[in-house]
Amino acid sequence: MESEIRLTKLASCAGCGAKVGAGTLAQLLANIKVHSDPNLLVGFDKSDDASVYRISPDLALVQTLDFFPPIADDPYIFGQIAATNALSDVYAMGGEPKLALNILCVPEDMPKEAVREILRGGYDKVYEAGALITGGHSIFDEEPKYGLSVTGFVHPDKILRNSGAQAGDVLFFTKPLGIGILTAAQKRDLLPDVARERMNILMTTLNKAARDCMVNFRVHACTDVTGFGFLGHCLELAQGSGVHVELQTNDFDYIPEAVEFAKQGIAPGGLYRNRHFAETEVDAGVTPPYIQDLLYDPQTSGGLLMAVHPDDAVALYAALQNIVPAAQRVGMVRALQAGERHISLH
């Protein structure tokens, strides 16, 4: 199939790199009136990963929607990546996905087998998550796009928001950084096959194992790192929690090929949008520019960023070993001082 059609050549941007910048999005939503409902526990006004609605004292509904243009040439792999990415928002809230609906845009002349393979990739990944696809909606579009609307469940008292981090918490992350830079290299036909295969494996790895692990510990906040880059999503966590985050840049796991491309200045457009959004709240210190680029790099189907009680940090770190692509202890949370930026790099 990959030899017949190259999906990435049909799109102007790839994966979560296509997201509207966080700053622009905030402006677009600024004047929209938010209606209150005592059962709406998390809404779009919270900059969180999904909405949560309580339907009983012991059960809440988690809902999210995510779709994007191709980030892989193979239609089946693209379907898997898009589904994995959409499911991740439910995991980030501490929930379990149960139902999903397809969202599909395809050119009228796209081969039917390619369309079928996109859908098959999505179905297979949703079933791997233990959920069901029950329908969806499709339209014709010059640029292909695919994703899911996902519904999951969580106990109302066990919701993980991106705004609950506390001073003293330890920060963990579960996937290496550099996906967006690799996709930029791929669009220039610079990406070696081995790096492409590694990238696809990372993007099709569900955050289910990370979620199933973290719910056993005192995790105060969680978010998945996607299109806004690590620093963009970390800033939302820091601002929402009213805390300062200290990051140890040497403790991150970076994809080796992405490091080399970053040193060459190869980067997706989304990286610059992320920098524009977050850099005023980031004290970069003496961090090299290429490392900063990796931290601003938009991730597609990235890992979970968790803020955990310090007394649980050692146990959680040990539990994450060998069940996530890259268990990393990347920093800590402390009280925010007056006039201080929300994030510092060390």
C-alpha positions in Angstrom: 0.0 0.0 0.0 2.8 2.4 0.9 4.3 2.0 -2.6 0.9 3.0 -4.2 0.1 6.1 -2.3 2.1 8.5 0.0 -0.4 10.1 2.3 2.0 12.7 3.7 2.5 14.2 0.2 -1.3 15.0 0.2 -1.1 17.1 3.3 0.5 20.5 4.0 1.3 19.6 7.6 1.4 16.4 9.6 -0.3 15.0 12.6 -0.6 17.2 15.7 1.7 19.7 14.1 -1.5 20.9 12.3 -3.1 22.1 15.6 -4.1 25.7 16.0 -1.6 27.3 18.4 -2.5 27.4 22.0 -2.3 31.2 22.1 -4.5 31.6 19.1 -7.0 29.0 20.4 -7.3 30.9 23.7 -8.1 34.1 21.8 -10.8 32.2 19.7 -12.5 30.9 22.8 -12.1 34.0 24.9 -15.6 35.6 24.3 -17.6 32.5 24.2 -20.0 32.3 27.1 -19.5 29.2 29.3 -22.8 27.8 30.8 -22.6 26.2 34.2 -23.9 22.8 35.1 -23.0 21.3 38.5 -22.4 17.9 36.8 -20.0 19.3 34.3 -16.8 18.6 36.2 -14.3 19.6 33.4 -15.2 21.8 30.5 -13.4 23.5 27.6 -12.7 26.5 29.8 -10.1 24.5 31.8 -7.7 23.8 28.9 -7.8 20.2 29.9 -7.5 17.1 27.7 -11.2 16.1 27.7 -14.5 17.1 29.1 -16.0 15.1 32.1 -19.7 14.9 33.0 -20.9 13.2 36.2 -23.9 10.9 35.5 -24.0 9.3 39.0 -22.1 9.5 42.3 -19.8 6.7 41.1 -19.6 7.3 37.4 -18.6 10.2 35.1 -18.4 10.4 31.3 -15.1 11.4 29.7 -15.4 12.8 26.1 -12.8 13.9 23.6 -12.3 14.4 19.9 -9.1 14.4 17.9 -8.2 14.2 14.2 -5.5 15.4 11.9 -3.9 15.0 8.4 -1.5 12.1 7.6 1.7 11.7 9.5 2.6 8.4 7.9 2.5 7.3 4.3 1.0 3.9 5.0 -2.8 4.2 5.4 -3.0 1.5 8.0 -0.3 3.0 10.2 -1.9 6.4 9.8 -5.2 5.0 11.1 -3.4 3.4 14.0 -1.6 6.6 14.9 -4.7 8.8 14.7 -6.7 6.4 16.9 -3.9 6.1 19.5 -3.6 9.9 19.7 -7.4 10.3 20.2 -7.6 7.6 22.9 -4.8 9.3 24.8 -6.9 12.2 26.0 -9.2 9.8 28.0 -6.1 8.0 29.5 -4.7 11.4 30.5 -7.9 12.1 32.6 -7.5 8.8 34.3 -10.3 7.3 32.4 -11.0 4.1 30.4 -12.1 4.4 26.7 -15.3 2.5 25.9 -16.9 3.9 22.7 -15.5 5.7 19.6 -16.8 7.3 16.4 -14.8 7.7 13.3 -14.1 11.2 11.8 -12.9 10.8 8.2 -12.1 13.2 5.4 -10.8 11.8 2.1 -10.3 13.0 -1.5 -12.9 11.7 -3.9 -10.2 10.0 -6.0 -8.4 8.2 -3.1 -8.3 4.5 -3.7 -11.0 2.6 -1.7 -8.4 0.2 -0.4 -6.4 3.1 1.1 -9.5 4.4 2.8 -10.4 1.0 4.1 -6.8 0.6 5.5 -7.1 3.9 7.4 -10.3 2.7 9.0 -8.9 -0.8 9.7 -5.9 0.8 11.5 -8.3 2.8 13.7 -10.5 -0.2 14.4 -7.5 -2.4 15.4 -6.1 0.2 17.8 -9.5 0.9 19.4 -10.1 -2.8 20.0 -6.6 -3.1 21.5 -7.7 -0.4 23.9 -10.7 -2.5 24.9 -13.1 -0.1 23.3 -15.6 -0.3 20.4 -16.0 1.8 17.2 -19.8 2.2 16.7 -20.0 4.4 13.6 -18.9 7.8 12.6 -19.1 10.4 9.8 -17.1 11.0 6.6 -16.9 13.7 4.0 -14.9 14.4 0.8 -12.0 16.8 1.2 -9.0 17.6 -0.9 -6.7 16.8 2.1 -7.2 13.5 4.0 -7.8 13.6 7.7 -8.8 11.0 10.2 -9.5 10.7 13.9 -12.0 9.7 16.6 -14.5 11.0 19.0 -13.9 8.9 22.1 -16.2 8.3 25.2 -14.8 6.8 28.3 -15.6 6.4 32.0 -14.0 7.5 35.2 -15.0 7.7 38.9 -15.8 11.4 39.7 -13.4 11.3 42.6 -10.5 9.9 40.5 -10.4 12.4 37.7 -6.9 13.5 36.8 -6.8 17.1 35.7 -3.9 19.1 34.3 -4.4 21.7 37.1 -3.8 19.7 40.3 0.0 19.7 40.7 1.3 20.5 44.2 4.5 21.9 45.5 6.9 19.0 46.1 5.4 16.8 43.4 7.8 14.9 41.1 7.3 15.0 37.3 7.4 11.9 35.1 7.1 11.5 31.4 6.6 8.3 29.4 7.7 8.7 25.8 10.9 10.2 24.2 10.7 13.6 22.5 11.3 14.5 18.8 8.4 13.2 16.8 7.5 16.6 15.2 11.1 17.1 14.1 11.2 13.6 12.5 8.0 14.3 10.6 9.6 17.5 9.3 12.6 15.5 8.1 10.3 12.9 6.6 8.5 15.5 4.5 11.9 16.5 3.1 12.7 12.8 2.4 15.6 12.9 4.9 14.3 10.4 7.4 16.1 7.0 7.4 13.9 3.9 7.4 15.0 2.8 10.8 14.0 6.1 12.3 10.7 6.1 10.6 9.9 2.6 12.0 10.9 3.7 15.5 8.7 6.8 15.2 5.7 4.8 14.0 6.1 2.4 16.9 6.1 5.2 19.4 3.1 6.9 17.9 1.1 3.6 17.8 1.9 2.7 21.4 -1.2 3.3 23.6 -0.9 5.2 26.8 -3.0 2.5 28.4 -0.2 0.9 30.3 0.9 4.3 31.7 -2.6 5.1 32.8 -3.2 1.7 34.3 0.0 2.1 36.3 -0.4 5.7 37.5 -4.0 5.3 38.9 -2.4 3.1 41.7 -0.4 6.1 43.0 -1.0 9.6 44.3 -0.8 11.4 41.0 -2.1 14.9 41.5 -2.1 16.0 37.8 -1.7 14.5 34.4 -1.8 15.6 30.7 -0.7 14.0 27.5 2.0 15.8 25.5 0.8 16.4 21.9 0.6 19.3 19.5 1.6 22.1 21.9 4.9 20.4 22.7 6.2 19.4 26.1 6.7 23.0 27.2 3.3 24.1 25.9 1.5 21.4 27.8 3.7 21.7 30.8 3.0 25.4 30.9 -0.8 24.7 30.9 -0.2 22.4 33.9 1.9 24.9 35.7 -0.5 27.8 35.1 -3.5 25.8 35.9 -2.0 24.6 39.2 -0.5 28.0 40.1 3.0 26.4 40.6 6.5 26.6 39.3 8.1 23.7 37.4 11.8 23.0 37.4 12.8 20.7 34.5 16.1 18.9 34.2 16.8 18.8 30.5 19.5 16.2 30.7 17.0 13.7 32.2 14.7 13.7 29.1 14.9 10.9 26.6 15.3 12.4 23.1 15.0 10.4 19.9 18.6 10.3 18.6 17.8 11.2 15.0 15.6 14.1 16.2 18.6 15.5 18.1 20.7 15.5 14.9 18.0 17.1 12.8 17.3 19.7 15.5 21.0 20.6 15.4 20.6 21.2 11.7 17.7 23.5 12.2 15.0 21.2 10.8 11.7 21.8 12.5 8.0 21.8 11.9 6.0 25.0 11.8 4.1 24.0 14.9 7.3 24.2 16.9 7.5 28.0 16.3 3.8 28.4 17.3 4.5 26.6 20.5 7.6 28.7 21.2 5.6 31.9 20.6 2.9 30.7 23.1 5.1 29.5 25.9 8.5 31.2 25.8 7.6 34.3 27.9 6.9 31.9 30.8 10.0 29.8 30.3 13.4 30.7 31.8 15.7 28.7 29.4 18.9 29.5 31.3 21.9 28.2 29.3 19.9 25.4 27.6 21.2 24.9 24.1 18.8 26.1 21.3 18.4 22.6 19.8 17.3 21.2 23.2 14.8 24.0 23.5 13.5 23.1 20.0 13.0 19.5 21.2 11.0 20.7 24.2 8.8 22.9 22.0 8.5 20.3 19.3 4.8 19.3 18.7 4.3 15.6 19.5 1.8 13.3 17.8 0.5 10.6 20.2 3.1 11.7 22.8 3.5 10.4 26.3 1.8 11.2 29.6 3.2 13.9 31.9 2.4 13.2 35.5 2.9 15.1 38.7 3.1 12.6 41.6 3.3 12.9 45.4 7.1 12.8 46.3 6.5 9.8 48.6 5.2 7.8 45.7 7.9 8.9 43.2 10.3 6.0 43.6 7.6 3.4 43.5 5.9 4.9 40.4 9.2 5.2 38.6 9.9 1.5 39.3 6.4 0.5 38.2 6.7 2.4 34.9 10.0 0.7 33.9 9.5 -1.8 31.0 5.8 -0.9 30.5 6.2 2.5 28.8 8.5 3.5 25.9 10.7 5.7 28.1 10.1 6.2 31.9 11.7 9.5 32.7 11.9 11.5 35.9 12.2 15.0 34.4 11.7 17.6 37.1 9.8 18.8 40.2 7.1 21.2 41.2 7.6 24.0 43.8 5.7 27.1 44.9 5.5 30.0 42.5 7.3 33.1 43.7 6.0 36.6 42.9 7.2 37.8 39.5 8.6 34.4 38.6 8.1 32.6 35.3 6.2 29.3 35.5 9.0 27.1 34.1 12.7 27.0 34.4 15.1 24.8 32.5 18.3 23.4 34.1 
